[in-house]
Coordinates of C-alpha atoms in Angstrom, one line a residue:
Chain A
M9 CA 0.0 0.0 0.0
P10 CA 1.5 3.4 -0.9
A11 CA 2.5 5.8 1.8
D12 CA -0.4 8.1 1.1
A13 CA -2.9 5.4 1.5
A14 CA -5.2 5.6 4.5
A15 CA -4.0 9.1 5.2
G16 CA -7.2 10.6 6.0
P17 CA -10.6 11.0 4.6
P18 CA -10.6 12.0 0.9
P19 CA -12.3 15.2 -0.2
G20 CA -15.9 15.0 -1.4
P21 CA -16.8 15.0 -5.1
K22 CA -16.3 18.3 -6.9
R23 CA -17.1 17.2 -10.4
R24 CA -20.2 18.7 -11.9
D25 CA -22.2 16.6 -14.2
Q26 CA -22.6 18.5 -17.5
T27 CA -23.7 15.5 -19.6
S28 CA -26.6 16.0 -22.0
L29 CA -29.9 14.2 -21.7
L30 CA -29.0 12.2 -24.8
E31 CA -25.6 11.2 -23.3
R32 CA -27.2 10.2 -20.1
A33 CA -29.9 8.1 -22.0
L34 CA -27.1 6.4 -23.9
R35 CA -25.2 5.7 -20.7
T36 CA -28.4 4.2 -19.2
V37 CA -29.0 2.0 -22.2
L38 CA -25.3 0.9 -22.2
A39 CA -25.4 0.2 -18.5
W40 CA -28.6 -1.8 -19.0
T41 CA -27.1 -3.9 -21.7
R42 CA -23.7 -4.3 -20.0
G43 CA -24.6 -6.1 -16.8
D44 CA -22.1 -7.3 -14.3
L45 CA -21.2 -10.6 -16.0
A46 CA -19.3 -10.8 -19.3
L47 CA -22.1 -12.7 -20.9
A48 CA -20.5 -13.6 -24.2
Y49 CA -22.4 -16.9 -24.1
G50 CA -19.2 -18.4 -25.5
S51 CA -19.7 -19.5 -29.1
T52 CA -23.5 -19.1 -28.7
R53 CA -23.1 -15.3 -29.1
L54 CA -23.5 -15.6 -32.8
H55 CA -25.1 -19.1 -33.0
L56 CA -28.1 -18.2 -30.9
P57 CA -29.3 -15.2 -32.9
A58 CA -28.7 -17.2 -36.1
L59 CA -30.8 -20.0 -34.8
V60 CA -33.5 -17.6 -33.7
A61 CA -33.4 -16.0 -37.1
A62 CA -33.8 -19.3 -38.9
L63 CA -36.8 -20.2 -36.7
V64 CA -38.4 -16.8 -37.1
F65 CA -37.8 -17.1 -40.9
L66 CA -39.6 -20.4 -40.9
S67 CA -42.5 -19.1 -38.8
G68 CA -42.8 -16.0 -41.0
L69 CA -43.1 -18.1 -44.2
V70 CA -45.5 -20.6 -42.7
L71 CA -47.7 -17.9 -41.3
A72 CA -47.6 -15.9 -44.5
G73 CA -48.6 -19.0 -46.5
A74 CA -51.4 -19.9 -44.1
A75 CA -52.7 -16.3 -44.2
T76 CA -52.5 -16.3 -48.0
L77 CA -54.5 -19.5 -48.2
S78 CA -57.0 -18.4 -45.6
D79 CA -57.5 -15.1 -47.4
A80 CA -57.9 -16.8 -50.8
A81 CA -60.5 -19.1 -49.3
Q82 CA -62.3 -16.2 -47.8
R83 CA -62.4 -14.4 -51.1
W84 CA -63.7 -17.4 -52.9
S85 CA -66.3 -18.0 -50.2
A86 CA -67.4 -14.4 -50.4
G87 CA -67.9 -14.8 -54.1
L88 CA -70.0 -17.9 -53.7
V89 CA -72.1 -17.1 -50.6
G90 CA -75.6 -15.9 -51.5
A91 CA -75.3 -17.4 -55.0
V92 CA -77.0 -20.3 -56.6
T93 CA -76.3 -21.7 -60.0
V94 CA -79.0 -23.5 -62.0
E95 CA -77.8 -25.8 -64.7
I96 CA -80.2 -26.6 -67.6
P97 CA -79.0 -29.5 -69.7
A98 CA -78.6 -28.9 -73.3
A99 CA -81.7 -29.8 -75.3
A100 CA -81.2 -33.3 -76.9
A101 CA -81.8 -33.7 -80.5
G102 CA -85.6 -34.1 -81.3
D103 CA -86.6 -32.5 -78.0
P104 CA -89.7 -30.5 -78.7
L105 CA -88.7 -27.7 -76.3
A106 CA -86.3 -25.2 -77.7
T107 CA -83.5 -23.9 -75.4
V108 CA -85.2 -20.6 -75.1
E109 CA -88.4 -22.3 -73.9
R110 CA -86.4 -24.3 -71.3
V111 CA -84.8 -21.2 -70.0
A112 CA -88.1 -19.4 -69.8
R113 CA -89.6 -22.2 -67.8
V114 CA -86.7 -22.2 -65.3
Q115 CA -86.9 -18.4 -65.1
A116 CA -90.6 -18.7 -64.2
V117 CA -89.9 -21.2 -61.5
L118 CA -87.2 -19.0 -60.1
A119 CA -89.4 -16.0 -60.2
R120 CA -91.9 -17.6 -57.8
T121 CA -89.3 -19.1 -55.6
P122 CA -89.0 -17.2 -52.2
G123 CA -85.6 -15.6 -51.6
V124 CA -84.5 -15.2 -55.2
A125 CA -83.6 -11.6 -55.9
H126 CA -82.2 -11.9 -59.4
A127 CA -81.7 -14.6 -62.0
E128 CA -79.7 -14.2 -65.2
A129 CA -78.6 -16.7 -67.8
L130 CA -74.9 -16.6 -68.5
P131 CA -74.2 -15.6 -72.1
A132 CA -72.9 -18.3 -74.4
E133 CA -69.5 -16.5 -74.5
R134 CA -69.0 -16.9 -70.7
I135 CA -69.9 -20.6 -70.9
Q136 CA -67.4 -21.0 -73.7
A137 CA -64.8 -19.2 -71.7
L138 CA -65.4 -21.5 -68.7
L139 CA -64.9 -24.5 -71.0
A140 CA -61.8 -23.0 -72.6
P141 CA -59.3 -24.7 -70.2
W142 CA -60.6 -28.1 -71.4
V143 CA -61.5 -27.5 -75.1
G144 CA -59.3 -24.6 -76.0
A145 CA -60.3 -22.1 -78.5
A146 CA -62.4 -24.5 -80.6
D147 CA -65.6 -23.2 -82.2
L148 CA -68.4 -24.6 -80.1
S149 CA -71.3 -22.9 -81.9
G150 CA -72.6 -26.3 -83.2
V151 CA -72.2 -28.1 -79.9
P152 CA -75.2 -28.4 -77.6
L153 CA -74.1 -26.7 -74.4
P154 CA -75.9 -26.5 -71.1
V155 CA -77.3 -23.2 -70.0
L156 CA -76.2 -21.8 -66.6
I157 CA -78.4 -19.3 -64.7
D158 CA -76.7 -17.2 -62.1
V159 CA -79.1 -16.7 -59.2
T160 CA -78.6 -14.0 -56.6
V161 CA -80.2 -14.7 -53.3
A162 CA -81.8 -11.7 -51.5
G163 CA -79.7 -10.5 -48.5
G164 CA -80.5 -12.4 -45.4
A165 CA -82.8 -14.8 -47.2
T166 CA -82.4 -18.5 -47.8
V167 CA -83.6 -20.6 -50.7
D168 CA -85.1 -24.0 -50.1
L169 CA -82.8 -25.9 -52.4
R170 CA -84.7 -29.2 -52.2
A171 CA -88.1 -27.6 -53.1
L172 CA -86.4 -25.6 -55.8
N173 CA -84.8 -28.7 -57.3
V174 CA -88.1 -30.5 -57.4
A175 CA -89.8 -27.6 -59.1
L176 CA -87.0 -27.2 -61.6
D177 CA -87.1 -30.9 -62.4
E178 CA -90.8 -30.8 -63.0
A179 CA -90.4 -27.7 -65.2
V180 CA -87.4 -29.0 -67.2
P181 CA -86.3 -32.6 -66.6
G182 CA -82.7 -32.7 -65.6
A183 CA -82.5 -29.0 -64.5
A184 CA -80.8 -28.6 -61.1
A185 CA -79.7 -25.9 -58.7
D186 CA -76.4 -25.9 -56.8
D187 CA -75.7 -23.5 -53.9
H188 CA -71.9 -24.5 -53.8
R189 CA -72.2 -25.5 -50.2
R190 CA -70.0 -28.5 -50.8
W191 CA -67.3 -26.2 -52.1
L192 CA -67.7 -23.8 -49.3
V193 CA -67.4 -26.4 -46.6
G194 CA -64.3 -27.9 -48.3
L195 CA -62.7 -24.5 -48.6
G196 CA -63.4 -23.6 -45.0
R197 CA -61.9 -26.9 -43.8
L198 CA -58.8 -26.4 -45.9
A199 CA -58.3 -22.8 -44.6
R200 CA -58.8 -24.0 -41.0
L201 CA -56.4 -26.9 -41.5
A202 CA -53.8 -24.7 -43.0
L203 CA -54.1 -22.2 -40.1
A204 CA -53.9 -25.1 -37.5
V205 CA -50.8 -26.5 -39.1
A206 CA -49.2 -23.1 -39.2
L207 CA -50.0 -22.5 -35.5
V208 CA -48.7 -26.0 -34.5
L209 CA -45.5 -25.2 -36.4
V210 CA -45.2 -21.8 -34.7
A211 CA -45.7 -23.5 -31.3
V212 CA -43.0 -26.0 -32.2
V213 CA -40.7 -23.1 -33.3
T214 CA -41.5 -21.3 -30.0
I215 CA -40.5 -24.4 -28.0
A216 CA -37.4 -24.9 -30.1
T217 CA -36.4 -21.2 -29.5
A218 CA -37.0 -21.5 -25.8
G219 CA -35.0 -24.8 -25.7
A220 CA -32.1 -23.3 -27.6
V221 CA -32.0 -20.3 -25.3
A222 CA -32.2 -22.5 -22.2
F223 CA -29.3 -24.6 -23.5
A224 CA -27.2 -21.5 -24.2
T225 CA -28.1 -20.0 -20.8
R226 CA -27.1 -23.2 -19.0
A227 CA -23.8 -23.0 -20.9
G228 CA -23.5 -19.4 -19.7
L229 CA -24.3 -20.4 -16.1
A230 CA -21.5 -22.9 -16.2
L231 CA -19.1 -20.5 -17.8
H232 CA -19.8 -17.8 -15.2
E233 CA -20.2 -20.0 -12.2
Q234 CA -17.7 -18.2 -10.1
A235 CA -19.0 -14.7 -10.9
I236 CA -22.6 -15.8 -10.2
D237 CA -21.5 -17.3 -6.9
L238 CA -19.8 -14.0 -6.0
L239 CA -23.0 -12.0 -6.9
H240 CA -25.0 -14.5 -4.8
L241 CA -22.7 -14.1 -1.8
I242 CA -22.6 -10.3 -1.9
G243 CA -26.4 -10.3 -1.6
A244 CA -27.7 -10.2 -5.2
P245 CA -31.3 -11.6 -5.3
D246 CA -32.0 -14.3 -7.8
G247 CA -33.9 -11.9 -9.9
Y248 CA -30.9 -9.6 -10.2
I249 CA -28.7 -12.4 -11.5
A250 CA -31.4 -13.7 -13.7
R251 CA -31.8 -10.3 -15.3
Q252 CA -28.2 -10.3 -16.3
F253 CA -29.0 -13.3 -18.5
S254 CA -32.5 -12.4 -19.6
R255 CA -31.4 -9.0 -20.9
R256 CA -28.8 -10.5 -23.0
A257 CA -31.2 -13.2 -24.3
L258 CA -33.7 -10.4 -25.1
L259 CA -31.2 -8.6 -27.2
M260 CA -30.1 -11.8 -29.0
G261 CA -33.8 -12.8 -29.5
L262 CA -34.6 -9.4 -30.9
A263 CA -31.6 -9.4 -33.2
G264 CA -32.3 -12.9 -34.4
G265 CA -36.0 -12.2 -34.8
A266 CA -35.4 -9.0 -36.9
L267 CA -33.0 -10.9 -39.1
G268 CA -35.4 -13.8 -39.6
W269 CA -38.3 -11.5 -40.3
L270 CA -36.3 -9.6 -42.9
A271 CA -35.3 -12.8 -44.6
A272 CA -38.9 -14.1 -44.6
T273 CA -40.1 -10.7 -46.0
L274 CA -37.5 -10.8 -48.8
A275 CA -38.5 -14.4 -49.6
V276 CA -42.2 -13.5 -49.7
L277 CA -41.7 -10.5 -51.9
M278 CA -39.6 -12.7 -54.3
I279 CA -42.5 -15.3 -54.4
A280 CA -45.0 -12.4 -55.0
Q281 CA -42.9 -11.1 -57.8
A282 CA -42.6 -14.5 -59.4
A283 CA -46.3 -15.1 -59.2
Q284 CA -47.0 -11.7 -60.7
A285 CA -44.7 -12.5 -63.6
I286 CA -47.0 -15.5 -64.4
D287 CA -50.2 -13.6 -64.3
P288 CA -50.6 -10.1 -62.9
G289 CA -54.3 -10.9 -62.2
L290 CA -53.5 -13.7 -59.7
P291 CA -54.8 -12.8 -56.3
L292 CA -51.7 -14.2 -54.5
P293 CA -49.3 -11.4 -55.1
G294 CA -51.6 -8.9 -53.3
L295 CA -51.6 -11.2 -50.2
L296 CA -47.9 -12.0 -50.3
G297 CA -46.9 -8.4 -50.1
L298 CA -45.1 -6.1 -47.7
A299 CA -48.3 -5.0 -45.9
P300 CA -49.2 -8.5 -44.5
M301 CA -45.5 -9.1 -43.7
L302 CA -45.6 -5.9 -41.6
K303 CA -48.2 -7.5 -39.5
L304 CA -45.8 -10.4 -38.9
L305 CA -43.3 -7.9 -37.4
I306 CA -44.9 -9.1 -34.1
L307 CA -42.6 -12.1 -34.5
V308 CA -39.6 -9.9 -33.6
P309 CA -40.7 -8.9 -30.1
A310 CA -42.2 -12.3 -29.7
A311 CA -38.8 -13.9 -30.3
G312 CA -37.2 -11.5 -27.9
F313 CA -39.8 -12.3 -25.2
V314 CA -39.5 -16.0 -25.6
A315 CA -35.7 -15.8 -25.4
M316 CA -35.9 -13.5 -22.3
A317 CA -38.5 -15.6 -20.5
S318 CA -36.6 -18.8 -21.2
A319 CA -33.3 -17.4 -20.0
H320 CA -34.9 -15.9 -16.9
W321 CA -36.7 -19.2 -16.0
T322 CA -33.5 -21.3 -16.6
V323 CA -31.4 -19.0 -14.3
R324 CA -34.0 -18.9 -11.6
R325 CA -34.3 -22.6 -11.6
A326 CA -30.5 -23.0 -11.4
L327 CA -30.2 -20.5 -8.6
A328 CA -32.9 -22.1 -6.6
R329 CA -30.3 -24.9 -5.9
L330 CA -28.0 -22.4 -4.2
P331 CA -28.5 -21.9 -0.4
Chain B
M9 CA -1.3 7.9 14.7
A10 CA -4.1 5.9 13.4
P11 CA -5.3 6.7 9.9
A12 CA -8.6 8.4 9.5
A13 CA -11.5 6.4 8.1
P14 CA -12.8 7.1 4.7
V15 CA -16.0 8.9 4.2
L16 CA -18.5 6.2 3.4
A17 CA -21.8 7.5 2.5
F18 CA -23.7 4.3 3.3
A19 CA -24.8 3.9 6.8
P20 CA -24.9 0.4 8.1
T21 CA -28.0 -1.5 7.0
P22 CA -30.7 -0.8 9.5
C23 CA -31.4 -3.5 12.0
H24 CA -34.0 -6.0 10.9
P25 CA -36.2 -6.5 12.6
P26 CA -35.8 -3.4 14.7
P27 CA -35.2 -2.6 17.4
R28 CA -35.5 -5.4 20.0
E29 CA -33.2 -7.8 18.4
C30 CA -30.6 -5.3 17.4
G31 CA -29.7 -3.7 20.7
R32 CA -26.7 -5.4 22.3
L33 CA -27.5 -8.8 21.2
E34 CA -24.7 -10.8 19.5
V35 CA -24.1 -10.1 15.9
V36 CA -23.2 -13.8 15.6
R37 CA -24.3 -16.7 17.8
F38 CA -23.5 -20.3 17.1
E39 CA -25.1 -23.0 19.2
N40 CA -23.8 -26.5 18.9
V41 CA -23.0 -26.0 15.2
G42 CA -21.7 -28.9 13.2
L43 CA -20.8 -29.0 9.5
R44 CA -19.9 -31.9 7.3
Y45 CA -19.5 -32.1 3.5
G46 CA -21.6 -34.9 2.1
V47 CA -21.1 -38.1 4.0
G48 CA -17.6 -37.1 5.1
P49 CA -16.5 -36.5 8.7
E50 CA -17.6 -33.3 10.5
V51 CA -15.2 -30.4 9.7
L52 CA -16.8 -28.3 12.5
R53 CA -18.0 -29.9 15.7
D54 CA -20.0 -28.6 18.6
V55 CA -19.1 -25.0 17.8
Y56 CA -20.4 -22.3 20.2
L57 CA -19.5 -18.8 19.3
D58 CA -20.8 -15.3 20.3
L59 CA -19.5 -12.2 18.5
A60 CA -20.7 -9.0 20.2
P61 CA -21.4 -5.9 18.2
G62 CA -18.2 -4.0 17.5
S63 CA -16.0 -6.8 18.5
F64 CA -12.7 -7.8 16.8
H65 CA -11.5 -11.4 16.7
F66 CA -8.9 -13.4 14.9
L67 CA -9.7 -16.8 13.7
T68 CA -6.7 -19.0 13.7
G69 CA -5.8 -22.7 13.4
P70 CA -3.8 -25.0 11.2
S71 CA -4.6 -25.6 7.6
G72 CA -7.7 -27.7 7.2
A73 CA -8.9 -26.9 10.7
G74 CA -12.2 -25.5 9.2
K75 CA -11.6 -21.7 9.3
S76 CA -12.9 -21.2 5.8
S77 CA -15.8 -23.5 6.5
L78 CA -16.7 -21.5 9.6
L79 CA -16.5 -18.3 7.6
S80 CA -18.7 -19.8 4.8
L81 CA -21.4 -20.4 7.4
L82 CA -21.1 -16.8 8.5
Y83 CA -21.5 -15.4 5.0
L84 CA -24.4 -17.7 4.3
S85 CA -22.7 -19.7 1.6
R86 CA -23.9 -22.9 3.2
R87 CA -26.1 -24.1 6.0
P88 CA -24.9 -26.1 9.0
T89 CA -25.7 -29.7 9.2
R90 CA -26.7 -29.3 12.8
G91 CA -27.0 -26.7 15.4
R92 CA -28.3 -23.1 15.2
I93 CA -26.8 -20.0 13.8
H94 CA -28.2 -16.6 14.8
L95 CA -27.1 -13.6 12.7
F96 CA -28.1 -10.0 13.7
G97 CA -30.5 -11.5 16.2
R98 CA -32.3 -13.8 13.8
D99 CA -32.3 -17.6 13.8
M100 CA -31.1 -18.4 10.3
A101 CA -33.1 -21.6 10.4
G102 CA -36.3 -19.5 10.3
V103 CA -35.2 -17.2 7.6
S104 CA -36.6 -17.9 4.1
R105 CA -34.4 -18.1 1.1
G106 CA -35.9 -14.9 -0.2
E107 CA -34.7 -13.0 2.9
L108 CA -31.1 -14.2 2.7
P109 CA -29.8 -11.7 0.2
A110 CA -30.7 -8.9 2.7
F111 CA -28.7 -10.6 5.4
R112 CA -25.8 -11.2 3.0
R113 CA -25.7 -7.5 2.2
R114 CA -25.0 -6.8 5.9
V115 CA -21.9 -9.0 5.8
G116 CA -18.7 -7.9 4.0
V117 CA -16.4 -10.6 2.9
V118 CA -12.7 -10.5 1.8
F119 CA -12.2 -13.8 0.1
Q120 CA -8.8 -15.6 0.2
D121 CA -8.7 -15.7 -3.6
F122 CA -10.2 -12.1 -3.9
R123 CA -12.9 -13.3 -6.3
L124 CA -12.6 -10.1 -8.4
L125 CA -14.3 -10.2 -11.8
D126 CA -11.6 -9.9 -14.4
H127 CA -13.8 -8.2 -17.0
L128 CA -14.7 -5.3 -14.6
T129 CA -12.5 -2.4 -13.7
A130 CA -11.4 -1.9 -10.1
L131 CA -14.1 0.7 -9.8
D132 CA -16.8 -1.6 -11.0
N133 CA -15.6 -4.5 -8.9
V134 CA -15.7 -2.4 -5.7
G135 CA -19.1 -0.9 -6.7
L136 CA -20.6 -4.3 -7.3
P137 CA -22.3 -4.6 -3.9
L138 CA -23.8 -1.1 -4.3
R139 CA -25.1 -2.0 -7.8
V140 CA -26.7 -5.1 -6.3
A141 CA -28.2 -2.9 -3.6
G142 CA -29.7 -0.7 -6.3
V143 CA -27.5 2.4 -5.8
D144 CA -27.3 4.7 -8.9
D145 CA -24.2 4.7 -11.0
R146 CA -23.2 8.3 -10.2
T147 CA -23.3 7.8 -6.5
I148 CA -21.4 4.5 -6.9
R149 CA -18.7 6.2 -8.9
T150 CA -18.3 9.0 -6.3
H151 CA -18.0 6.7 -3.3
V152 CA -16.0 4.0 -4.8
G153 CA -13.6 6.6 -6.1
E154 CA -13.2 7.9 -2.6
L155 CA -12.7 4.5 -1.1
L156 CA -10.2 3.4 -3.7
A157 CA -8.3 6.6 -3.2
W158 CA -8.2 5.9 0.5
V159 CA -6.7 2.5 0.0
G160 CA -4.1 4.1 -2.3
L161 CA -5.6 3.1 -5.7
A162 CA -6.8 6.4 -6.9
D163 CA -4.8 6.0 -10.1
R164 CA -6.0 2.5 -10.7
L165 CA -9.8 3.1 -10.9
E166 CA -10.1 1.9 -14.5
A167 CA -7.5 -1.0 -14.2
K168 CA -8.8 -4.5 -14.6
P169 CA -7.7 -7.2 -12.1
P170 CA -5.4 -9.0 -14.5
T171 CA -3.3 -5.9 -14.6
L172 CA -3.2 -5.4 -10.8
S173 CA -0.5 -6.7 -8.5
G174 CA -1.4 -9.1 -5.7
G175 CA -1.4 -6.3 -3.1
E176 CA -3.6 -4.1 -5.3
K177 CA -6.1 -6.9 -5.9
Q178 CA -6.1 -7.4 -2.1
R179 CA -7.0 -3.8 -1.5
V180 CA -9.7 -3.8 -4.2
A181 CA -11.2 -6.9 -2.6
I182 CA -11.1 -5.2 0.8
A183 CA -12.7 -2.0 -0.6
R184 CA -15.4 -4.1 -2.1
A185 CA -16.1 -5.8 1.2
V186 CA -16.4 -2.5 3.1
I187 CA -18.0 -0.3 0.5
T188 CA -21.5 -0.9 2.0
R189 CA -20.3 -0.4 5.6
P190 CA -21.3 -3.9 6.6
Q191 CA -22.2 -4.7 10.2
L192 CA -20.1 -7.8 10.1
L193 CA -16.8 -7.9 8.2
L194 CA -15.2 -11.3 7.5
A195 CA -11.8 -11.7 6.0
D196 CA -10.2 -15.0 5.0
E197 CA -6.4 -14.7 5.1
P198 CA -6.4 -11.1 4.0
T199 CA -2.7 -10.8 4.6
G200 CA -1.7 -13.9 2.8
N201 CA -0.5 -12.3 -0.4
V202 CA 1.2 -9.2 1.0
D203 CA 4.4 -8.4 2.9
D204 CA 4.3 -7.7 6.6
Q205 CA 4.3 -3.9 6.2
I206 CA 1.2 -3.9 3.9
A207 CA -0.4 -6.6 6.1
L208 CA -0.1 -4.2 9.0
K209 CA -1.7 -1.4 7.0
L210 CA -4.5 -3.6 5.9
L211 CA -5.2 -4.6 9.5
T212 CA -5.1 -1.0 10.5
L213 CA -7.9 -0.4 7.9
F214 CA -9.9 -3.2 9.5
G215 CA -9.1 -1.6 12.9
E216 CA -10.6 1.7 11.6
L217 CA -13.8 -0.1 10.6
H218 CA -13.9 -1.8 13.9
R219 CA -13.6 1.6 15.7
M220 CA -16.6 2.7 13.6
G221 CA -18.6 -0.1 15.0
T222 CA -18.2 -2.9 12.6
T223 CA -17.8 -6.4 14.0
V224 CA -14.7 -7.9 12.5
L225 CA -13.6 -11.5 12.2
I226 CA -10.3 -12.3 10.5
A227 CA -9.1 -15.7 9.6
T228 CA -5.3 -15.8 9.4
H229 CA -2.2 -17.8 9.7
N230 CA -0.1 -14.8 10.5
Q231 CA 0.5 -15.5 14.2
P232 CA 3.0 -12.7 14.8
L233 CA 0.4 -10.2 13.5
V234 CA -2.2 -11.7 15.8
E235 CA 0.1 -11.4 18.7
R236 CA 1.0 -7.8 17.8
L237 CA -2.5 -6.5 17.5
G238 CA -3.7 -8.3 20.6
H239 CA -7.3 -8.9 19.7
P240 CA -9.0 -12.0 21.1
E241 CA -8.2 -15.1 19.2
L242 CA -10.6 -17.9 18.2
R243 CA -8.6 -21.0 17.6
L244 CA -10.0 -23.9 15.6
E245 CA -8.5 -27.2 16.1
G246 CA -9.9 -30.5 15.0
G247 CA -13.2 -28.8 14.1
R248 CA -13.6 -27.4 17.6
L249 CA -13.4 -23.8 18.6
N250 CA -11.5 -22.3 21.6
L251 CA -11.3 -18.7 22.7
R252 CA -8.0 -17.2 23.7
E253 CA -8.5 -13.9 25.4
R254 CA -5.5 -11.5 25.6
R255 CA -4.7 -9.2 28.4
D256 CA -3.6 -6.6 26.0
A257 CA -6.6 -6.9 23.8
G258 CA -7.7 -3.6 22.4

């Protein structure tokens, strides 16, 4: 010890703090992130954010896919709900009733059916366009084609499909109405299934993230055993020590989450661009855009929170073994 | 002339629970305390010990006698396998785990191996107990700076332990132990790594804290120093504790 040591009480502080608000805020943030332990997490310092990024990337893509499918199903459903299609078979050769007469009979039945707001036969060009994927651009003018009547159901009303079908069959044998319910049910089931699969995958990813962070935290606990023991002995509560780890995990989770979200957004935009290149009219590009991905920004704080909670819980559990 | 004490802003932690158990009751009381590690033999046997507030004792004994084990019971690093320990008037058997950090903050410890954190500066190492206690950074800097200056390390505030000499590390460790003005100060071989002159100065520092009301217990092998200062000596042999009073105790 130098000669001047212990040579009387030192003078009080004279230094005036002239730091700006910004500087003080920066210092506070730095102090918050620094902690008392040199939590480099060993090699996990880079591995953990990379792993979180990969998991968030996966979650982002799956959720974007599920949202796209769900949205498409909703659009298709919206187009079909409140609509009934009546199909009148083409008049067979030798049938005394001309096509016009068959349509008129069906129109009459529809006109007296409760709930029907509007009924309109599809023009032959539309029917030809609907058949185009199968027959191409062939001339179908000489081919007997069925007539389709687009029926709009009044808002809030329902049509008794069974009674309508009986009446239609009596008026024109073979004429039948379809309210697309089978399609709607199938679409709804598909959308729900896609969403459920996406949620299960997100849950698996959440568990994987928490597990990876817990593993890294346990490695950190082993690496800093002596420092933790010291903090414990000088009276640091478990929460204080746990915060040293959970802060670090939060930052790594946020960094990894941001990276993963960015990668997922880039991938989605590339898919959207590729889809648009095929057909600008496709509904998918609109869904696979930046706006829906902005909603998935929630994945970034979620990743940070999962990492933080996992680290905190792991440390608290480990410290509970100390006296 | 005895050196003046540093200006420490932190008053001793208030007695808990006040005031009945804090008057002149023993700071430490051991009743028939035993300690064993695992299924091994008892390293401490039938230990009875009373340390009055403001007392100063040396803890001596041969290597392996159990000095460090006894200190570890005092700084609540482990619990006894039998017997009762009272600290600051509270029976530790009845203290919940959540309450223990508050008790630990009332005990300052100078570890034999210093236990400084290599990645922190001397200033941050000494300020650690204050940070743990929730003191703001500016106050910590001020008071740690004063204390480090007082132990002769004013120019080593930003130095990290790997760059400090053994004696400097020792002083940093002591400063960390006393920065909160603990009611009980424990030191495990605090003079083990320094020459006799520095050892005497370090003990003078402990003497100052003792004069300010801190209860001090120092485990040491340095028998000549024990003889010279003349404080009562607690001698551990074979796991048992004996008190040697000195006529010239002061």
